[in-house]
Short mmCIF file of C-alpha atoms and ligand atoms in Angstrom, two decimals:
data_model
loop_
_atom_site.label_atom_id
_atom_site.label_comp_id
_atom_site.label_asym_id
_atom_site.label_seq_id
_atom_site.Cartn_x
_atom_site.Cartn_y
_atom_site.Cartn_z
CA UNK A 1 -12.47 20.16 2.87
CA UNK A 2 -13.92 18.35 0.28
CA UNK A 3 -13.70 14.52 -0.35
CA UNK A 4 -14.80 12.29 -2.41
CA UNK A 5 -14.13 8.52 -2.65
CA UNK A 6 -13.98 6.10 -5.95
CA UNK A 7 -13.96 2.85 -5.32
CA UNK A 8 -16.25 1.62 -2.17
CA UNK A 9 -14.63 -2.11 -1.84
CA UNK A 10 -12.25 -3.35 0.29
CA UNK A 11 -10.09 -0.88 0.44
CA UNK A 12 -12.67 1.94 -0.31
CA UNK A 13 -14.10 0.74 2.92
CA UNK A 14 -11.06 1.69 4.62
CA UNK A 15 -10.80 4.61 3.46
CA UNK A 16 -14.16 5.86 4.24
CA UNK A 17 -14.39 4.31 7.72
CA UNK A 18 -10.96 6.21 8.14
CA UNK A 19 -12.54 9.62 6.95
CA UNK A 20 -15.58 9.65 8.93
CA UNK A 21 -13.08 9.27 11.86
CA UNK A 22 -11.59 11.98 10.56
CA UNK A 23 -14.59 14.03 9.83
CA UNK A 24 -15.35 14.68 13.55
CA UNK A 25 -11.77 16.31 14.18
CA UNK A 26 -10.17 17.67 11.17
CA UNK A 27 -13.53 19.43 9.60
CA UNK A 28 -13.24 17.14 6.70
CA UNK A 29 -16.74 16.58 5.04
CA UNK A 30 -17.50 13.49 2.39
CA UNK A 31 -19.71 14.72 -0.36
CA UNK A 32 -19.30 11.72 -2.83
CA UNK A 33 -19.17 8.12 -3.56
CA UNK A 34 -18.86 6.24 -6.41
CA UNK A 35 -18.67 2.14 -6.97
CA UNK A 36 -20.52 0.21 -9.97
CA UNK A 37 -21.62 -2.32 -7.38
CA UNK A 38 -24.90 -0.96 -5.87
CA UNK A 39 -24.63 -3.21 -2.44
CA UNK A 40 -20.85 -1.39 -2.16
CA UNK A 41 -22.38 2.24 -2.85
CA UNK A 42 -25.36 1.68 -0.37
CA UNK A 43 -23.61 0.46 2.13
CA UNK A 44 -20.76 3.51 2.19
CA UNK A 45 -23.90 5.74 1.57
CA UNK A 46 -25.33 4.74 4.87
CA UNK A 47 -22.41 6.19 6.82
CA UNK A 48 -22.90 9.70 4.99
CA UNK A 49 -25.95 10.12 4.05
CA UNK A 50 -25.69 13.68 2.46
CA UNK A 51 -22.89 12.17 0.20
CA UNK A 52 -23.93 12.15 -3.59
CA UNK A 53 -23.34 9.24 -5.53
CA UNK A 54 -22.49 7.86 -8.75
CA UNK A 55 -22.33 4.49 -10.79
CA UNK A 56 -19.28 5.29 -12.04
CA UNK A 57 -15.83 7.35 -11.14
CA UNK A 58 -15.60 9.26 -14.26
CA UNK A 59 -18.85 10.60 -13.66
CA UNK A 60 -18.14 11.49 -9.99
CA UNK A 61 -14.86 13.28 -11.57
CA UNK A 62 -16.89 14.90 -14.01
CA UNK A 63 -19.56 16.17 -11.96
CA UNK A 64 -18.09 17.52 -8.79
CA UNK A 65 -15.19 20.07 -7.46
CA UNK A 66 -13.67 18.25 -4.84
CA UNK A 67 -10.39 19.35 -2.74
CA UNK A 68 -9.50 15.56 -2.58
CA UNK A 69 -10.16 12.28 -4.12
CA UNK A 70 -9.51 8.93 -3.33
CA UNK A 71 -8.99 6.61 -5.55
CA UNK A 72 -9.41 2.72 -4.14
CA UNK A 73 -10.00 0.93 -7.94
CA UNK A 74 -8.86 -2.12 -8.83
CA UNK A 75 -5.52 -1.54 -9.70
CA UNK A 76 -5.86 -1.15 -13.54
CA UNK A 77 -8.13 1.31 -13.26
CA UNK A 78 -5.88 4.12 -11.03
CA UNK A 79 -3.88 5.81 -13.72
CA UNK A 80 -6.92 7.34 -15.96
CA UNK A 81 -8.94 8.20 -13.31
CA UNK A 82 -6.06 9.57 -11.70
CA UNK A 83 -5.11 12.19 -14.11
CA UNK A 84 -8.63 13.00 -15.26
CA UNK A 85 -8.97 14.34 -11.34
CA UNK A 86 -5.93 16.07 -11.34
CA UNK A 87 -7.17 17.54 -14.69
CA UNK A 88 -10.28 18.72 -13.28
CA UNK A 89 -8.13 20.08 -10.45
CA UNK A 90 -8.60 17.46 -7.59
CA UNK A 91 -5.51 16.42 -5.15
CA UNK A 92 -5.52 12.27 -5.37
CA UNK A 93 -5.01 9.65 -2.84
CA UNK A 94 -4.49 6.75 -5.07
CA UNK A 95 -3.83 3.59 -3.64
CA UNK A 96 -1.45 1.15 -4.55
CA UNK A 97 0.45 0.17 -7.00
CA UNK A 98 -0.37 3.54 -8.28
CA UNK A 99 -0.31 1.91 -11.60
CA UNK A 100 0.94 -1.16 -13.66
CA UNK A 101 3.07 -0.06 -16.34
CA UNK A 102 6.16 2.34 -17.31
CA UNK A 103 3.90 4.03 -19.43
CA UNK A 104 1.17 5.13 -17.31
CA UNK A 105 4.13 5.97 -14.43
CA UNK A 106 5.14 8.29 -17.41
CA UNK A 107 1.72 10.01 -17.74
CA UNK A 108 1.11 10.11 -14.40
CA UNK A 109 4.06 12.16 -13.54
CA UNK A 110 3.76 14.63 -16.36
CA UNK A 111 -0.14 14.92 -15.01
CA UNK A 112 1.07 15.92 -12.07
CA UNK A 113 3.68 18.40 -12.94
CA UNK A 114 1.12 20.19 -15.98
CA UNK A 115 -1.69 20.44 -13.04
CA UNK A 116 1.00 21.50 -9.94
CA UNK A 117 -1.73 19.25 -7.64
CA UNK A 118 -0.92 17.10 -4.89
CA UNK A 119 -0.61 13.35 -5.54
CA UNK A 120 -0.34 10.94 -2.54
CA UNK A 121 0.19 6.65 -3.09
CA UNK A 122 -0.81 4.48 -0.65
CA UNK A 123 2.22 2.80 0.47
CA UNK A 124 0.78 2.29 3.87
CA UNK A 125 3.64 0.39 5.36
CA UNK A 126 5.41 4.05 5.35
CA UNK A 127 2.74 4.85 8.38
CA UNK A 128 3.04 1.61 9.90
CA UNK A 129 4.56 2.09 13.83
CA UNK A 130 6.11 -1.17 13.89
CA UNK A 131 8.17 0.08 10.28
CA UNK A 132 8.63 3.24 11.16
CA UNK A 133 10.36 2.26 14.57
CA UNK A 134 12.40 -0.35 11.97
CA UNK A 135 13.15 3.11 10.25
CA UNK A 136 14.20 5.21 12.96
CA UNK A 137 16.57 2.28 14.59
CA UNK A 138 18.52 2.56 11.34
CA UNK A 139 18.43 6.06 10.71
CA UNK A 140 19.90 6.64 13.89
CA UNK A 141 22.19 3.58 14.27
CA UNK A 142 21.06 3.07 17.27
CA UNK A 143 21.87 -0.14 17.38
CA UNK A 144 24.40 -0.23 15.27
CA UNK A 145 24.55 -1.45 11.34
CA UNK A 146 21.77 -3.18 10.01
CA UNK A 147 23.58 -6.25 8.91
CA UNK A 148 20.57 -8.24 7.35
CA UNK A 149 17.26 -8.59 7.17
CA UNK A 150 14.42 -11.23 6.08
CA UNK A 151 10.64 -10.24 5.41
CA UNK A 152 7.63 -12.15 4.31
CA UNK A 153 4.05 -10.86 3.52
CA UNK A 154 1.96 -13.63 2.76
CA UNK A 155 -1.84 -13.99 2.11
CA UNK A 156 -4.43 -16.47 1.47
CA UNK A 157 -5.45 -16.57 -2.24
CA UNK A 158 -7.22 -13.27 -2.96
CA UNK A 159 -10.98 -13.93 -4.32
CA UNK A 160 -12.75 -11.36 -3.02
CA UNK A 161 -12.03 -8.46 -5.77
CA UNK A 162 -14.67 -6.86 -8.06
CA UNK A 163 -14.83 -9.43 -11.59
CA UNK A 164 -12.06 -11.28 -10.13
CA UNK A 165 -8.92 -8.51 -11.52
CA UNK A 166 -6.51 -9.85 -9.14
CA UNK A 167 -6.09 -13.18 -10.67
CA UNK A 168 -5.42 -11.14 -13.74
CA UNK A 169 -1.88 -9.81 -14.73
CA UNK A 170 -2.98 -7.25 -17.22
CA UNK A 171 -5.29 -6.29 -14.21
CA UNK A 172 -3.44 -6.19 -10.61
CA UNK A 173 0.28 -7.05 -11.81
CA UNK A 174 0.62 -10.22 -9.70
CA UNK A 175 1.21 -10.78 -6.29
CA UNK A 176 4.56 -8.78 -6.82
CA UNK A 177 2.96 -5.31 -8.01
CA UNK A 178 -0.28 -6.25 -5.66
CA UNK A 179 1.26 -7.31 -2.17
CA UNK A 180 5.49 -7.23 -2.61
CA UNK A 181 5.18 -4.28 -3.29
CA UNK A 182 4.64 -2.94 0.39
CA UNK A 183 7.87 -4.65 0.84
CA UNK A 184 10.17 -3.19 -1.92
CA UNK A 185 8.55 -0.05 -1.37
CA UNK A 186 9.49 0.03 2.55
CA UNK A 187 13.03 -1.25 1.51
CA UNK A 188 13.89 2.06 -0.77
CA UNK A 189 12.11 4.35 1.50
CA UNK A 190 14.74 3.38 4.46
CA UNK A 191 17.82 1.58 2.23
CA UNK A 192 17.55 3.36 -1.32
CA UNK A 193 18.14 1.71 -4.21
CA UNK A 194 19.52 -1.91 -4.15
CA UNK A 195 22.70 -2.23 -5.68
CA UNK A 196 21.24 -6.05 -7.53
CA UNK A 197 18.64 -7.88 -6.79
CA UNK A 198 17.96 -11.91 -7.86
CA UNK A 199 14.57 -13.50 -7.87
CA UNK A 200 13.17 -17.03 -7.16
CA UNK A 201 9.30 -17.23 -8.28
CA UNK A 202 6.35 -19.79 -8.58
CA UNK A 203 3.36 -19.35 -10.72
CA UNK A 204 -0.46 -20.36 -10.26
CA UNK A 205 -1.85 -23.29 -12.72
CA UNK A 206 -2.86 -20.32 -14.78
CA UNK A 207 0.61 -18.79 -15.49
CA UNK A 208 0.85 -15.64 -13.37
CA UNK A 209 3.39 -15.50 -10.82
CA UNK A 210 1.65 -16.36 -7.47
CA UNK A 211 5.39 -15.98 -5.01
CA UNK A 212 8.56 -14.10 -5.33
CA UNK A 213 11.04 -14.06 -2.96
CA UNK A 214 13.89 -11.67 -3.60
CA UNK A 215 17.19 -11.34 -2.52
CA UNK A 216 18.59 -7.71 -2.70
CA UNK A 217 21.86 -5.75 -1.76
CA UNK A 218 21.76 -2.76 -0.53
CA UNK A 219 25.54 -1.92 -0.40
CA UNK A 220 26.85 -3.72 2.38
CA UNK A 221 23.15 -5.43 4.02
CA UNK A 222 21.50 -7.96 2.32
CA UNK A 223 18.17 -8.56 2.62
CA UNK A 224 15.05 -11.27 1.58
CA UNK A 225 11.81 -10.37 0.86
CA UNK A 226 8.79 -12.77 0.12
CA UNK A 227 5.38 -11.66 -1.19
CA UNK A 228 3.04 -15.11 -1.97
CA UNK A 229 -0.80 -15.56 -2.59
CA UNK A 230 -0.97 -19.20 -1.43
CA UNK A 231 -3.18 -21.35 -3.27
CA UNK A 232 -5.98 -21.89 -0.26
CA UNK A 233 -7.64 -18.87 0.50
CA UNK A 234 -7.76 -19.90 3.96
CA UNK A 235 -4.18 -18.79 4.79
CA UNK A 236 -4.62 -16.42 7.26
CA UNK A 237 -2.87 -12.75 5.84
CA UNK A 238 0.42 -12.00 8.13
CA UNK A 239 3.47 -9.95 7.55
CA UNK A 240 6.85 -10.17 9.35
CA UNK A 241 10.68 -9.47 9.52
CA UNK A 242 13.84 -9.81 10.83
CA UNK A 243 15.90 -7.21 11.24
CA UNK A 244 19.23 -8.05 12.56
CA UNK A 245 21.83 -4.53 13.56
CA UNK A 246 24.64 -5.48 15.10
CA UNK A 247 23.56 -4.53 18.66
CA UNK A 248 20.10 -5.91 18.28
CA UNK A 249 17.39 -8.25 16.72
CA UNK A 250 14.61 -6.43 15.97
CA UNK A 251 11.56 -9.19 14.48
CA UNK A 252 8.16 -8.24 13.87
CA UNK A 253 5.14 -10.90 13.61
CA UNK A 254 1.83 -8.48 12.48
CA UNK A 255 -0.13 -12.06 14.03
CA UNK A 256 1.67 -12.40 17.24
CA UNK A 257 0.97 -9.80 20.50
CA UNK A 258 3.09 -8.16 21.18
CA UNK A 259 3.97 -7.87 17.38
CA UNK A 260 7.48 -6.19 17.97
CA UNK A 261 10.25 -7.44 19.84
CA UNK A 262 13.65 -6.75 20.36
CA UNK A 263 16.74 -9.04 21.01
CA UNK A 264 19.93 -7.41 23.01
CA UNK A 265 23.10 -9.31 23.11
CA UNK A 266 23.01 -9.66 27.19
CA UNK A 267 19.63 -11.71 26.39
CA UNK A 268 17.42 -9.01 27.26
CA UNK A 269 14.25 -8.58 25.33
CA UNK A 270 12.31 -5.25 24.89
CA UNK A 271 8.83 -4.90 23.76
CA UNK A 272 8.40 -0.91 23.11
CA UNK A 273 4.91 0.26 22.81
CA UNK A 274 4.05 1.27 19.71
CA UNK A 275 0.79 3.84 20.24
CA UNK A 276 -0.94 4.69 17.16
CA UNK A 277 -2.61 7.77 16.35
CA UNK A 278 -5.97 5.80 16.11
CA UNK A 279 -6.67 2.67 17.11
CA UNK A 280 -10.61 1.03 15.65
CA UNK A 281 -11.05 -2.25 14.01
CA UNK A 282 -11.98 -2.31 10.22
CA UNK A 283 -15.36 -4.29 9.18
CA UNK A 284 -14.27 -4.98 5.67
CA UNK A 285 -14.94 -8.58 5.17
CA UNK A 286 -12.56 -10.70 3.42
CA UNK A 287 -9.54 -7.71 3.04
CA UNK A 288 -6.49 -8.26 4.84
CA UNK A 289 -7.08 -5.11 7.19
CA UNK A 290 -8.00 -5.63 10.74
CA UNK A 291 -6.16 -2.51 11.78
CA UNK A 292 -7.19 0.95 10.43
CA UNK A 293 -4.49 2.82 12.74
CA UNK A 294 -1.54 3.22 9.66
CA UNK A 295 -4.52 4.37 6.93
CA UNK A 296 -6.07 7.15 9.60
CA UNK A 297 -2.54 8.27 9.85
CA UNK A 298 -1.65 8.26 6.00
CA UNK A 299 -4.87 9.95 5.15
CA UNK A 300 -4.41 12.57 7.68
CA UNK A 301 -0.81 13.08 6.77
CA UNK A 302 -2.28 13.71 3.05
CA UNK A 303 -5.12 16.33 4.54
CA UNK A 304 -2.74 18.12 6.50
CA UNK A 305 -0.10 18.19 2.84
CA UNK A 306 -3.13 20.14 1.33
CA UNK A 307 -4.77 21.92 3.90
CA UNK A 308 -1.20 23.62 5.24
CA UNK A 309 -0.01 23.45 1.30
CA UNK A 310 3.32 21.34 2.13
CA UNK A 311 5.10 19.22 0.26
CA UNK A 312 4.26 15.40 -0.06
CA UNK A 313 7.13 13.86 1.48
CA UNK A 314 5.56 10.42 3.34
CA UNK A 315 4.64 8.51 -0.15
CA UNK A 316 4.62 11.08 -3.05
CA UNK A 317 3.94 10.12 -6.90
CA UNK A 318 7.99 9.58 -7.52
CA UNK A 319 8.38 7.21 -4.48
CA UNK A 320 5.22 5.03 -5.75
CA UNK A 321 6.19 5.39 -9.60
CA UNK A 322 9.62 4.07 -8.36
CA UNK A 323 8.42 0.99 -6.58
CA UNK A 324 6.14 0.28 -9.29
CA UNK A 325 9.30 0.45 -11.90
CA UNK A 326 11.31 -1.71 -9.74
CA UNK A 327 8.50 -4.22 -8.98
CA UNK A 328 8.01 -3.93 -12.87
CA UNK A 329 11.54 -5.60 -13.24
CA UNK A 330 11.45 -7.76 -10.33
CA UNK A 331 7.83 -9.13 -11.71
CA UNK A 332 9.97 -9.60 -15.04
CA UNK A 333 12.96 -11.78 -13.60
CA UNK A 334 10.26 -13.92 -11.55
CA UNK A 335 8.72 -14.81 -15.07
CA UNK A 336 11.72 -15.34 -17.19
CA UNK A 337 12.83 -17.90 -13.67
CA UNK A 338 9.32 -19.50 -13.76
CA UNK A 339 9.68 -19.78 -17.66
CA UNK A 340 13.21 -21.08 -16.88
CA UNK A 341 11.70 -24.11 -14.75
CA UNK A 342 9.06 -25.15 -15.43
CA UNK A 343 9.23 -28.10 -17.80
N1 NAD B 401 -2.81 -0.35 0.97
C1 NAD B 401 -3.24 -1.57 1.23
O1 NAD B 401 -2.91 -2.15 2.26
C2 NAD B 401 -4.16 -2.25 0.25
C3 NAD B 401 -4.85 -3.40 0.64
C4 NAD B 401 -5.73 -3.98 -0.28
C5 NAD B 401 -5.90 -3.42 -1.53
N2 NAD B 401 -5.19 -2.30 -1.89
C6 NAD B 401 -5.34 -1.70 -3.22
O2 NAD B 401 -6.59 -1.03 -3.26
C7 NAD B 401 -7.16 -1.11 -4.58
C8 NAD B 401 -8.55 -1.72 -4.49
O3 NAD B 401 -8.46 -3.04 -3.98
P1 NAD B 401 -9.72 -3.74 -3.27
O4 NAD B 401 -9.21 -4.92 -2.54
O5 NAD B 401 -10.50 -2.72 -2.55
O6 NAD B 401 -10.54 -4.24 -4.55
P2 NAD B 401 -12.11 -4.47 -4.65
O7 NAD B 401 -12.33 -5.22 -5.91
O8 NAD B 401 -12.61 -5.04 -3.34
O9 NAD B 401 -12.73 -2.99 -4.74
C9 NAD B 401 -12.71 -2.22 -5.91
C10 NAD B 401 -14.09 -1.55 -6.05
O10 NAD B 401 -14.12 -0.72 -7.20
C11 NAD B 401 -15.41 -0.84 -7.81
N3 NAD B 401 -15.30 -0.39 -9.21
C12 NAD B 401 -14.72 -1.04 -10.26
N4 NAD B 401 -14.76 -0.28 -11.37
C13 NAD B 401 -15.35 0.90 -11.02
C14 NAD B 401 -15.64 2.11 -11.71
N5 NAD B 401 -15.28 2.28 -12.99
N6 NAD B 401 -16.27 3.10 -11.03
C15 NAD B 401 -16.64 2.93 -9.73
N7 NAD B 401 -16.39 1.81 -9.03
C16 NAD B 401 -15.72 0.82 -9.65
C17 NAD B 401 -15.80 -2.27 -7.61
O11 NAD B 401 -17.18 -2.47 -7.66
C18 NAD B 401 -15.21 -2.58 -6.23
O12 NAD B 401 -16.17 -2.44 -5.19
C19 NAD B 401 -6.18 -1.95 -5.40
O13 NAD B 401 -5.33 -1.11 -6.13
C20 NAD B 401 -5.39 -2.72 -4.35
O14 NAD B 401 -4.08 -3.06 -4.78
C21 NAD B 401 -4.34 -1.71 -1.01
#
């Protein structure tokens, strides 16, 4: 298969360091790369170096037939790019938020239905073994009813992206479309939709929201999710919850060895082992990746979707135009409290 890659960043890097894993098993070959920065291009050109490149995505788009693209632009940039692949006939990985606004979830969707491709989003926390064992406890009921639960994703201030577009609403959406996101994604993939949710938010000097933490009910379990960009960069990226059934605590702490754990009532304590499907350290510098275990797995979920023709069912288009509409509202709410109180 073919593949190219837009976007050759942090989360490009990824991506690419994921396929070229991939490359030796699944006869997956990258022909293309495409970033405006020419130290980002070289660099991903050195680990292919039959690849073509370009300056620009819309030329890559224009100039090749690929069987996939992936898409790892700032965040603004996804939607066009997105449908003038699947216009030229390319399945897209895009990553996410898959885009920023009801609009362009509108387009998107109608893209995808006119062209009959396959559209993957990169809601990664869907592939990560630590959320999918969260998953499967409550699927099953193993240990009972999920009763509550409290999560946190929190990162350093994010200064490492291409002219700065994080710090920029109009750009990345905030911390709540950028990083909460993961959260209320993961929530609706195992809970549904909440039943009401009610926000608490601060804002950086500049204005745009910088933490959210949300409290949501989803019928009878409530749960707390907080998504911040602290104002050091230095805080050190970690992500966490608690997930209390009634016949078990189940906390994860992505900083903390062995990450998972699991409470019993009799005082025992459990720490499953959670294998991967791939297990290499990124060298993206400044990202919040050290792992590339859950993006292997997503991206080879995605290759197998086309290769075998099946249905996207991990993270299609609907399930990331859905997060993005609720994290629309929730990023809403946070604004109209931060408006609210801040004298
Ligand atoms: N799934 C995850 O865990 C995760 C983690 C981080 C970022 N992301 C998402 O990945 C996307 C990219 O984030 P990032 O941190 O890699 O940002 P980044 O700024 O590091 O990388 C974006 C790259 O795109 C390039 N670029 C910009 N415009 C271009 C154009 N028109 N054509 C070609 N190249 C262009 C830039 O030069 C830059 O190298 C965002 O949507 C972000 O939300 C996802």
């Amino acid at each position: 298969m073919k593949i190219g890659v837009i976007g050759c960043g942090g989360m490009g890097t990824t991506h690419y360091l994921s396929l070229r894993a991939l490359s030796e098993q699944e006869g997956v070959e990258v022909t293309c790369l495409s970033d405006c920065r020419k130290e980002f291009l070289d660099k991903a050109a050195a680990y292919f170096p039959n690849a073509r490149t370009y300056e620009y995505g819309m030329d890559l788009i224009k100039n090749e037939d690929l069987d996939i693209v992936h898409i790892c632009l700032p965040s603004y940039l996804h939607a066009g790019h997105a449908v003038a692949a699947l216009e030229k006939g390319m399945n897209v990985f895009v990553e996410k938020p898959v885009c920023l606004t009801e609009e362009d979830c509108q387009t998107l969707l109608e893209a995808e239905k006119r062209t009959g491709k396959k559209v993957m989003v990169g809601q990664v926390v869907r592939s990560f073994e630590e959320y999918k064992f969260l998953k499967e406890a409550y699927d099953t009921k193993k240990y009972g009813r999920l009763k509550s639960m409290v999560m946190q994703r929190i990162s350093g201030d994010v200064r490492w992206g291409f002219e700065d577009w994080f710090h920029d609403e109009k750009r990345s959406g905030s911390v709540v479309l950028d990083l909460h996101v993961h959260d209320l994604d993961f929530l609706r993939y195992m809970l549904g939709e909440p039943d009401s949710f009610d926000v608490k938010a601060t804002a950086f000097p500049s204005g745009m929201i910088n933490q959210i933490i949300t409290s949501y009910e989803f019928g009878d379990t409530f749960v707390t999710a907080e998504g911040i960009w602290d104002v050091s960069p230095s805080v050190k990226f970690h992500a966490d919850f608690r997930a209390c059934f009634e016949e078990a605590t189940i906390d994860f702490n992505s900083a903390r060895t062995p990450s998972l754990i699991i409470y019993r009532p009799d005082g025992a304590i459990e720490t499953p082992e959670l294998k991967g499907e791939y297990e290499a350290e990124s060298d993206v510098a400044g990202i919040n990746i050290s792992n590339l275990g859950p993006y292997y797995t997503e991206i080879k979920y995605f290759l197998e979707c086309v290769r075998d023709d099946k249905p996207v069912e991990i993270a299609p288009l609907i399930e990331g135009v859905r997060s993005v509409e609720l994290a629309i509202k929730e990023l809403e709410t946070a604004k109209a409290y931060v408006a609210k109180h801040t004298h």
